[in-house]
PDB file of C-alpha atoms in Angstrom:
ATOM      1  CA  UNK A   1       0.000   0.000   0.000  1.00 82.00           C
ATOM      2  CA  UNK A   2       3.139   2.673   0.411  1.00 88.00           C
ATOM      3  CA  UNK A   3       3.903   2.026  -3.673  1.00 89.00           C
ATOM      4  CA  UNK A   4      -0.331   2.219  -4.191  1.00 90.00           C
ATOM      5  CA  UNK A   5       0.104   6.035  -1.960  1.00 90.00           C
ATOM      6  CA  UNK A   6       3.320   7.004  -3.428  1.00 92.00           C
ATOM      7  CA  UNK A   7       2.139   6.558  -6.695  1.00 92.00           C
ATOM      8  CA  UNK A   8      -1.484   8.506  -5.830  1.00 90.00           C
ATOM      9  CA  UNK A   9       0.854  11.402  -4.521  1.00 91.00           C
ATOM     10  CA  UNK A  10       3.023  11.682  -7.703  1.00 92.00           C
ATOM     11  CA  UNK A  11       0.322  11.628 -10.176  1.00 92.00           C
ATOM     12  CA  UNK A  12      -1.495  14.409  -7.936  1.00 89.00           C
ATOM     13  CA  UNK A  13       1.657  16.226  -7.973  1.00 89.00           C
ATOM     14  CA  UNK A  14       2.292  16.337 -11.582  1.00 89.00           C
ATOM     15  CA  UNK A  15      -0.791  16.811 -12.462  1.00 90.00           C
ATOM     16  CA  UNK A  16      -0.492  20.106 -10.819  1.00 87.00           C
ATOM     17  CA  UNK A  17       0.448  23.305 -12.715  1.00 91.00           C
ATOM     18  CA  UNK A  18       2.607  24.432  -9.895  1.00 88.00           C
ATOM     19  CA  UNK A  19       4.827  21.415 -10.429  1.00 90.00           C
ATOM     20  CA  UNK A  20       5.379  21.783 -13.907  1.00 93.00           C
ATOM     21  CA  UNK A  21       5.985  25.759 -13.404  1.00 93.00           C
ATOM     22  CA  UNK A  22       8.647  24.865 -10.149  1.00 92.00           C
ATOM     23  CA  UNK A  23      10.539  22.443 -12.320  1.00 93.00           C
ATOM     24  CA  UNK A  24      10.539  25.204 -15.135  1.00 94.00           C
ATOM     25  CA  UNK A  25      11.508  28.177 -13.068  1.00 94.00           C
ATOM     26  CA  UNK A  26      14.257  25.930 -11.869  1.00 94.00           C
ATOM     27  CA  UNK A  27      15.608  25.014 -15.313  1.00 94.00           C
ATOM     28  CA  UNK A  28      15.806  28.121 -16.412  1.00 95.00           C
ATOM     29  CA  UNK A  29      17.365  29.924 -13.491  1.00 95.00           C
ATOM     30  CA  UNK A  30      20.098  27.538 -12.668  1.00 95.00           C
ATOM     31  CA  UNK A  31      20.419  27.056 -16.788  1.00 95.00           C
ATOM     32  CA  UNK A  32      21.294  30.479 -17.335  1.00 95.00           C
ATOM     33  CA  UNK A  33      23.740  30.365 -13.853  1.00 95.00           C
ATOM     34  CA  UNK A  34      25.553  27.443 -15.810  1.00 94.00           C
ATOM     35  CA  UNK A  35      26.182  29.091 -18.928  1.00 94.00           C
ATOM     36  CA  UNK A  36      27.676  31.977 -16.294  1.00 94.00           C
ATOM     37  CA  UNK A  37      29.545  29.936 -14.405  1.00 92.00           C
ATOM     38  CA  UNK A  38      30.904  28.262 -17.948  1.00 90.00           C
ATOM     39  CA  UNK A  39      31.340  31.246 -18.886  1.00 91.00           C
ATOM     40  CA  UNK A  40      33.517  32.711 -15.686  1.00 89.00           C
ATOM     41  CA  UNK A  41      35.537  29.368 -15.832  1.00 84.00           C
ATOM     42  CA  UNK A  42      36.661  30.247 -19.265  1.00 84.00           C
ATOM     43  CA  UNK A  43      37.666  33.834 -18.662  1.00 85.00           C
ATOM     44  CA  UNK A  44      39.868  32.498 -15.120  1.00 80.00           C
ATOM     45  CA  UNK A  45      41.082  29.432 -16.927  1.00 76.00           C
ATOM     46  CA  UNK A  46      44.570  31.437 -18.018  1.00 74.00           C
ATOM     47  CA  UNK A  47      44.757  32.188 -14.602  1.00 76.00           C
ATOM     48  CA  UNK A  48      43.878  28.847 -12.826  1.00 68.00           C
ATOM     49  CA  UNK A  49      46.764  27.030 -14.916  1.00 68.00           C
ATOM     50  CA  UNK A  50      49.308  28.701 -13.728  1.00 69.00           C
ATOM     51  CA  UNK A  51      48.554  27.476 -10.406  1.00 68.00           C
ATOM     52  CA  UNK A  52      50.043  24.594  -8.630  1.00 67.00           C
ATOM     53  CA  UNK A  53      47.219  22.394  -7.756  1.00 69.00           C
ATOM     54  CA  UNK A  54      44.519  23.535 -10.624  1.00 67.00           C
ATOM     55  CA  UNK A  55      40.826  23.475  -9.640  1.00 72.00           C
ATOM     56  CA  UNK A  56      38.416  21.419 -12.222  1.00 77.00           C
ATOM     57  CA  UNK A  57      35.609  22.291 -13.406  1.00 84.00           C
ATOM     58  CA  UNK A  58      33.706  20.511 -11.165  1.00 87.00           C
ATOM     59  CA  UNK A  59      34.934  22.574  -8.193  1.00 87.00           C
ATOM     60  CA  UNK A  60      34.389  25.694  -9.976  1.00 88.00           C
ATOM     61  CA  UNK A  61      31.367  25.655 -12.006  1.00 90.00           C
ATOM     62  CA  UNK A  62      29.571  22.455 -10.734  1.00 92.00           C
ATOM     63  CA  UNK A  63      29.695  22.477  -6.756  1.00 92.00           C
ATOM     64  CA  UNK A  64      28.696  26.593  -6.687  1.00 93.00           C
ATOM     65  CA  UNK A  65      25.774  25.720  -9.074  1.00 95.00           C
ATOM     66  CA  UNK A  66      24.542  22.879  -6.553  1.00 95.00           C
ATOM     67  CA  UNK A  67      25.384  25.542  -3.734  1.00 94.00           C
ATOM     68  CA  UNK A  68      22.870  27.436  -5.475  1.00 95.00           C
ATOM     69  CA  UNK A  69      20.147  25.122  -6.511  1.00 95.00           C
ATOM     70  CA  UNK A  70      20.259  24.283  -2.805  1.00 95.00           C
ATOM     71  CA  UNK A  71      18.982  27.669  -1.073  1.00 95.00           C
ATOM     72  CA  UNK A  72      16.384  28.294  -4.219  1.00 95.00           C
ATOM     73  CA  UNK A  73      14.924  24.885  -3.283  1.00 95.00           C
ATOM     74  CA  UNK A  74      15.001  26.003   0.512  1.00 96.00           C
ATOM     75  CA  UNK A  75      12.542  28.298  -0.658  1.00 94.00           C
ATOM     76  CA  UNK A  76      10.609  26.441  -2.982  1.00 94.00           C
ATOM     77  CA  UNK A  77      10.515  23.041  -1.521  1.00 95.00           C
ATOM     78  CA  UNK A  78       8.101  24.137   1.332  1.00 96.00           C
ATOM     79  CA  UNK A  79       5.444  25.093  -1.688  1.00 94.00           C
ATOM     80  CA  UNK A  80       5.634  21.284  -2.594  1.00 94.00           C
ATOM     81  CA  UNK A  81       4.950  19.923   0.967  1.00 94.00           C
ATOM     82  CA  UNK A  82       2.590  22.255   1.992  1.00 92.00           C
ATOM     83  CA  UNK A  83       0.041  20.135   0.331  1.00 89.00           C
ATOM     84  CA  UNK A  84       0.874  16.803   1.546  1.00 90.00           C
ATOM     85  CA  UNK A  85      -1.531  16.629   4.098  1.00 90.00           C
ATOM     86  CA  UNK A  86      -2.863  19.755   4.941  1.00 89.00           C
ATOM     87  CA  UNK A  87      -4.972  20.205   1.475  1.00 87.00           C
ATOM     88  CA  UNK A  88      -5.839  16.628   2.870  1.00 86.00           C
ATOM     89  CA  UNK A  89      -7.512  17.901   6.083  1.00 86.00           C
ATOM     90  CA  UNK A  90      -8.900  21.164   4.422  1.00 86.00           C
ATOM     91  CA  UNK A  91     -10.602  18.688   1.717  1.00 83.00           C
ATOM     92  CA  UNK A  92     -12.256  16.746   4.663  1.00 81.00           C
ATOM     93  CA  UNK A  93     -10.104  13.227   3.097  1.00 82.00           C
ATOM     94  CA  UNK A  94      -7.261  12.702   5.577  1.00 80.00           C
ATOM     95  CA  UNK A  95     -10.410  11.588   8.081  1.00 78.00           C
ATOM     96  CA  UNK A  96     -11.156   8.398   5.695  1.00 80.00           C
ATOM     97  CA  UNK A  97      -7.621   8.216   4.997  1.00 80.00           C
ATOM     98  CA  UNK A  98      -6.463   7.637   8.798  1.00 78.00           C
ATOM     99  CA  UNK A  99      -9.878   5.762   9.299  1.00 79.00           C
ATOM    100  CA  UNK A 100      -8.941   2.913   6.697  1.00 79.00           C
ATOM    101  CA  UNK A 101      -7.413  -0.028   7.252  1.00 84.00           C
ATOM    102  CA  UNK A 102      -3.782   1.769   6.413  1.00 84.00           C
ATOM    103  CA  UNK A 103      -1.501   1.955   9.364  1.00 88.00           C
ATOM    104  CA  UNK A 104      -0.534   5.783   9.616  1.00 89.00           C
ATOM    105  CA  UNK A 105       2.999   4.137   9.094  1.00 92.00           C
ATOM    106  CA  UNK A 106       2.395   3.004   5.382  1.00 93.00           C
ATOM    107  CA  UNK A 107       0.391   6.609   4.779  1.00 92.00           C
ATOM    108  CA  UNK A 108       3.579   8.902   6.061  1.00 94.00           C
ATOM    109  CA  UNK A 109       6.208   6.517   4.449  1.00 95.00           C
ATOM    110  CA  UNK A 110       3.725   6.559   1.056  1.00 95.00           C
ATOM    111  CA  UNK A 111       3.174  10.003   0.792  1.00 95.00           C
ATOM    112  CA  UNK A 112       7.080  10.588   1.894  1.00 96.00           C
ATOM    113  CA  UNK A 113       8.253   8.154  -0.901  1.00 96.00           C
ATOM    114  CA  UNK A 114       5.892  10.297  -3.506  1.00 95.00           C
ATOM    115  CA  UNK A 115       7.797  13.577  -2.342  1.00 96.00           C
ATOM    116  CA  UNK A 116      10.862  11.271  -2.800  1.00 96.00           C
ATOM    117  CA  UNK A 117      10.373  10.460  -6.259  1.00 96.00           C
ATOM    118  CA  UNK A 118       9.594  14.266  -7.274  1.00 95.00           C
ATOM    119  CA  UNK A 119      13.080  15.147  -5.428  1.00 95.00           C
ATOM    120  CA  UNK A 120      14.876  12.339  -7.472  1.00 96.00           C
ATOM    121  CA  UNK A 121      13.239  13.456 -10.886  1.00 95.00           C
ATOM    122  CA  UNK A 122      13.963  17.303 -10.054  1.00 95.00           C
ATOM    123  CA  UNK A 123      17.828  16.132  -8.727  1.00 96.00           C
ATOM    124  CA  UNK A 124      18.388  14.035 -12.099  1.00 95.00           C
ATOM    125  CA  UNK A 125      17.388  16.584 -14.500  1.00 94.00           C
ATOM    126  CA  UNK A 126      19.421  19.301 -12.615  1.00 94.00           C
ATOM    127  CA  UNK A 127      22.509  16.918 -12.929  1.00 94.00           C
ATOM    128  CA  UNK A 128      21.773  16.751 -16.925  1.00 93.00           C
ATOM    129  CA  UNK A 129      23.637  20.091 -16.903  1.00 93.00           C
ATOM    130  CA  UNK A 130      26.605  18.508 -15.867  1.00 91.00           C
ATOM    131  CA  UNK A 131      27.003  15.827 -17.719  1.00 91.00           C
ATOM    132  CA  UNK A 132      26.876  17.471 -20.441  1.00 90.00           C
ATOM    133  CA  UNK A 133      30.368  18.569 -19.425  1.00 88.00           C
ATOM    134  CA  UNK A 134      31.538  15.211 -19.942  1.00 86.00           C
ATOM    135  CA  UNK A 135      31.664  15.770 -24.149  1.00 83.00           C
ATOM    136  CA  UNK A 136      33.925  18.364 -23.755  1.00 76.00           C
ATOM    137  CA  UNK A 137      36.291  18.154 -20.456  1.00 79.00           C
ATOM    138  CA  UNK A 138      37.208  15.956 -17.856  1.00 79.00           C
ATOM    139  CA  UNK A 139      35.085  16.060 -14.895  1.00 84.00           C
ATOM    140  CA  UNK A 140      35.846  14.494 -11.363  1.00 85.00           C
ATOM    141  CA  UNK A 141      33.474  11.926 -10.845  1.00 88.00           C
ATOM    142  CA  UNK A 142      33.484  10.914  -7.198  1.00 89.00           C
ATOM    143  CA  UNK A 143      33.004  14.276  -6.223  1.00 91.00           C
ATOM    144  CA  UNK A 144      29.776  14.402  -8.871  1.00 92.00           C
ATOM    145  CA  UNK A 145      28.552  11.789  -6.997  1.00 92.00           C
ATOM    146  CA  UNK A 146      28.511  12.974  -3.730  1.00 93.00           C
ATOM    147  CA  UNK A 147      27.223  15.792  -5.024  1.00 94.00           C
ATOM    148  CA  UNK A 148      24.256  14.213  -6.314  1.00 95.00           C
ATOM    149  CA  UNK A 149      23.692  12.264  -3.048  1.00 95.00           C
ATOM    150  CA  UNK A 150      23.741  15.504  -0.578  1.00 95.00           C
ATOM    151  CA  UNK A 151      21.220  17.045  -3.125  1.00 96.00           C
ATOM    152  CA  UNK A 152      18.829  13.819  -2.654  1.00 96.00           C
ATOM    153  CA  UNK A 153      19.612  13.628   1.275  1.00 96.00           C
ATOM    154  CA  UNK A 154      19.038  17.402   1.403  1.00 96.00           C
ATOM    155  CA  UNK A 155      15.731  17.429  -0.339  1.00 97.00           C
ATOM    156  CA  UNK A 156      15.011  14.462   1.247  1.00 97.00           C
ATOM    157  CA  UNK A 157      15.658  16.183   4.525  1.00 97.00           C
ATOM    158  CA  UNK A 158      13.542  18.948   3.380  1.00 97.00           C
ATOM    159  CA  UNK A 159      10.505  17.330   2.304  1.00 97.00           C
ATOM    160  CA  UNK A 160      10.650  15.238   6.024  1.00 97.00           C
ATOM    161  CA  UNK A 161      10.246  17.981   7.627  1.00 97.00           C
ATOM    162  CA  UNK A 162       7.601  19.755   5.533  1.00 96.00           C
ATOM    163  CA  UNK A 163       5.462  16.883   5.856  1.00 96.00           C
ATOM    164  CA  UNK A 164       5.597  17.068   9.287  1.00 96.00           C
ATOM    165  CA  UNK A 165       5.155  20.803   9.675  1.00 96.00           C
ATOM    166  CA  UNK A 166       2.002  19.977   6.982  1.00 95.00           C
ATOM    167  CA  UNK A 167       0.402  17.372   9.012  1.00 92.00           C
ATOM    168  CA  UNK A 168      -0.123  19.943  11.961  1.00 93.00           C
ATOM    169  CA  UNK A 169      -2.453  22.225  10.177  1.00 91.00           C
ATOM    170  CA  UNK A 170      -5.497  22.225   7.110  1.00 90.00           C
ATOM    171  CA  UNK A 171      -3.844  25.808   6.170  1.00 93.00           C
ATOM    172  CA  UNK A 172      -1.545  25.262   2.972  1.00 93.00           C
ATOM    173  CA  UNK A 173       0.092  28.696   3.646  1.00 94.00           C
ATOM    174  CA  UNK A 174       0.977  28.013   7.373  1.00 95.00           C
ATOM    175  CA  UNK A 175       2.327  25.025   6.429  1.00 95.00           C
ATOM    176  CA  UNK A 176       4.603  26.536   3.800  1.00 95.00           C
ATOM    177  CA  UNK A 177       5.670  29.722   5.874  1.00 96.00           C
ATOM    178  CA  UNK A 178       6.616  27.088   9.194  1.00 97.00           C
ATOM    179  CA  UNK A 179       8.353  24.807   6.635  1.00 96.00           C
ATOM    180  CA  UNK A 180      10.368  27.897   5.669  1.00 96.00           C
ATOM    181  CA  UNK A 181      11.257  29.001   9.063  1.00 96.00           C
ATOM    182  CA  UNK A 182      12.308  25.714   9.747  1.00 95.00           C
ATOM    183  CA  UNK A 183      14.363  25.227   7.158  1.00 95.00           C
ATOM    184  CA  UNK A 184      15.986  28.349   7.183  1.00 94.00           C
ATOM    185  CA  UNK A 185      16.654  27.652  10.985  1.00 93.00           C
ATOM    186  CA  UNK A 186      18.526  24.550  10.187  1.00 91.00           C
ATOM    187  CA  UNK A 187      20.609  26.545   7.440  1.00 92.00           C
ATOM    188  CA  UNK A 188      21.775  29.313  10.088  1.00 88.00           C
ATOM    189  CA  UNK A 189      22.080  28.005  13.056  1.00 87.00           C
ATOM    190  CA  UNK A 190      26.243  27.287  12.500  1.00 77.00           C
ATOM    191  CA  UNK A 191      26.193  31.221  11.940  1.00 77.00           C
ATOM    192  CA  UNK A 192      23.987  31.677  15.025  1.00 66.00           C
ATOM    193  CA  UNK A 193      26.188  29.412  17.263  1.00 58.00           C
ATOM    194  CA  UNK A 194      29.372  31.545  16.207  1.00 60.00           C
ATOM    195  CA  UNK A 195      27.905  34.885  16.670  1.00 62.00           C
ATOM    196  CA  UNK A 196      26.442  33.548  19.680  1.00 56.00           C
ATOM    197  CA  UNK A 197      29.985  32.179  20.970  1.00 57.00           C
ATOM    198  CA  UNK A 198      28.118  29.062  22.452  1.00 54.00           C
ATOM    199  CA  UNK A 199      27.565  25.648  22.082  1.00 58.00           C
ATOM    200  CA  UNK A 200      29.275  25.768  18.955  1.00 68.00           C
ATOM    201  CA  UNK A 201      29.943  22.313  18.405  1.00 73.00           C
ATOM    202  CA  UNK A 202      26.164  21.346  18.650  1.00 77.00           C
ATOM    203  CA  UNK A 203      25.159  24.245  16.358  1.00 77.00           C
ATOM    204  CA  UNK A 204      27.758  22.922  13.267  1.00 76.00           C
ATOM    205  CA  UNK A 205      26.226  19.679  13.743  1.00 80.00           C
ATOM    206  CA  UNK A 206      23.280  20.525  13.666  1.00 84.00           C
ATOM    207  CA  UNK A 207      23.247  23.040  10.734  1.00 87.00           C
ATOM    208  CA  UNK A 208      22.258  21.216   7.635  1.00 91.00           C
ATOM    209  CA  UNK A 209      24.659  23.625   5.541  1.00 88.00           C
ATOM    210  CA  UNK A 210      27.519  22.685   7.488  1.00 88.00           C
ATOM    211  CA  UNK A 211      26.787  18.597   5.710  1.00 89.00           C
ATOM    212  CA  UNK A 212      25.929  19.953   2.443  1.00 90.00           C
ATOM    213  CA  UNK A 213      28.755  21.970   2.042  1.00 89.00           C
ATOM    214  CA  UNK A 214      31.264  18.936   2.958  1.00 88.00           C
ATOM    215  CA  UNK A 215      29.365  16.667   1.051  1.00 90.00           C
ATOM    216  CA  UNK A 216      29.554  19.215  -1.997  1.00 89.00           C
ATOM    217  CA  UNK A 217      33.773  19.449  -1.597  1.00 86.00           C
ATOM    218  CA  UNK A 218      33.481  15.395  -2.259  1.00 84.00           C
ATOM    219  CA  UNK A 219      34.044  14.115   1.330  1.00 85.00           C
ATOM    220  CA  UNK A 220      31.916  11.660   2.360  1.00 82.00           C
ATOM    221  CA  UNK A 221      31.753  11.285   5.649  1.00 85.00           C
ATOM    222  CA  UNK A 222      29.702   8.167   7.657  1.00 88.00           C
ATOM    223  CA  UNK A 223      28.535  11.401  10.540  1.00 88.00           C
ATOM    224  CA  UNK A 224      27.392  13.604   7.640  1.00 90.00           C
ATOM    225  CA  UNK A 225      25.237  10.089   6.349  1.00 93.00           C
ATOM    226  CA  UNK A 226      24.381  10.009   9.880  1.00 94.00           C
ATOM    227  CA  UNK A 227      22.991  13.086  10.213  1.00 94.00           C
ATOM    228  CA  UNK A 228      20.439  13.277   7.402  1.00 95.00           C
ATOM    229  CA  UNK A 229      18.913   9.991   7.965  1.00 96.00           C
ATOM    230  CA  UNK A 230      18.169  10.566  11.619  1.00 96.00           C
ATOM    231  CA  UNK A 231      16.691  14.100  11.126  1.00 96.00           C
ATOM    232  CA  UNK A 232      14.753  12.327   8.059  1.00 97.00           C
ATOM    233  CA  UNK A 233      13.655   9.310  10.473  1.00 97.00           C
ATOM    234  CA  UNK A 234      12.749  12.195  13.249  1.00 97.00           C
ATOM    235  CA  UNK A 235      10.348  13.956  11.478  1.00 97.00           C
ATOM    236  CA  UNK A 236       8.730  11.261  10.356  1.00 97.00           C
ATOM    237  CA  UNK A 237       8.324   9.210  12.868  1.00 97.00           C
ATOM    238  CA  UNK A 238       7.009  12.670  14.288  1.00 96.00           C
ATOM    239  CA  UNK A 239       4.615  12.989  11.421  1.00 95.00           C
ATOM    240  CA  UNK A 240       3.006   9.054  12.319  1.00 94.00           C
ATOM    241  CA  UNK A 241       2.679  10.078  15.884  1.00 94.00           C
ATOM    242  CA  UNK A 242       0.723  13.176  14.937  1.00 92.00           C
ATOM    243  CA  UNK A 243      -1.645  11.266  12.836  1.00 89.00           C
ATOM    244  CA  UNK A 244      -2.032   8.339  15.448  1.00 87.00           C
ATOM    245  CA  UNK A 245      -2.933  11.158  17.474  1.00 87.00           C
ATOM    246  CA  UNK A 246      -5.342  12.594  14.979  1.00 79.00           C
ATOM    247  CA  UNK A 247      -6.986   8.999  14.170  1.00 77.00           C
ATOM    248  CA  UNK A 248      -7.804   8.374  18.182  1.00 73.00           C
ATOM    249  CA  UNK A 249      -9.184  12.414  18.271  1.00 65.00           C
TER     250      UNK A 249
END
């Protein structure tokens, strides 16, 4: 029943306008930062060669377009959750939803793997700009990997906690704005920690930009693996207990 949800929450998804125009906005903005970045790598490339250990490509056009891509779908990934289940509640179906057989379980894991498969389609056409690369210069592809995995942990990190912040309210514009401020939380709180001059430790590991940006330079680490799946597991398990809560109300 999780494939029979996921696959009711993609269809609904695409078949919305504002899916198609997201995935088009997207295109075209980080399209046109491409051809600048190309375009900047080209005019410094003199420059770079001269230099003892010679940045790629990859370091300079690829990982700052990802950089980017990431805090445009800060903002925009809250306008794809916000839907998940409060348009549910607002539309009067989340009560037969939590009152059918369906464990709330296989709904938040169904609707999450839905959101899943929009972040993997939206990921894999954004890394078609890259690739590209591959006709015409050497690109390094271990870092292009981990690349690609922090932007699927990342959105997958996002769209956790948007589903969470969605199942708390039938209001589709609370949900986004909470989503936000959540997100954007997560993003600053290394800066916060430092200007703060406290509990610094705790604030870089708990600042999602801090595992991005490693994850982005090509290292891997297990802690940075760590940290997205248990913030991913948190909200949802969150997200289950708020609809067992809902289903006994």
């Amino acid at each position: 029943m999780i494939f029979t949800i996921a696959r009711r929450e993609i269809i609904t998804m695409f078949l919305s306008p504002l899916a198609w125009v997201i995935l088009g906005v997207i295109q075209v903005v980080l399209g046109f930062m491409f051809l600048s970045l190309l375009d900047n790598y080209a005019i410094l490339q003199p420059q770079l060669m001269r230099l003892e250990n010679t940045p790629g490509v990859t370091d300079i056009v690829v990982a700052p377009l990802f950089q980017l891509a990431a805090i445009i779908l800060l903002m925009i990934m809250p306008l794809i959750t916000m839907r998940t289940f409060a348009e549910e509640k607002r539309n009067k179906t989340l009560t037969l939803l939590i009152s059918s057989p369906l464990s709330m379980t296989e709904i938040v894991l169904g609707k999450f793997l839905g959101l899943f498969l929009f972040v993997f389609f939206l990921v894999s056409l954004l890394m078609l700009m890259p690739l590209s690369l591959y006709m015409g210069t050497a690109l390094d592809t271990g870092k292009l990997v981990s690349i690609y995995l922090s932007m699927l942990l990342l959105l997958s990190s996002f769209a956790a906690i948007g589903l969470y912040l969605s199942s708390l309210t039938d209001n589709q514009t609370i949900a986004a704005v909470s989503t936000f401020g959540a997100l954007l939380m997560l993003w600053i709180i290394d800066w916060v920690g430092e200007t703060a001059g406290g509990g610094q430790n705790v604030a870089a590991y708990l600042s999602i930009l801090r595992h991005h940006q490693s994850m982005l330079e090509g290292v891997f680490n297990f802690s940075d693996l760590a940290y997205y799946l248990i913030l991913i597991t948190t909200f949802l398990v969150l997200t289950i207990r708020r609809l067992d809560r809902d289903r006994l109300l």
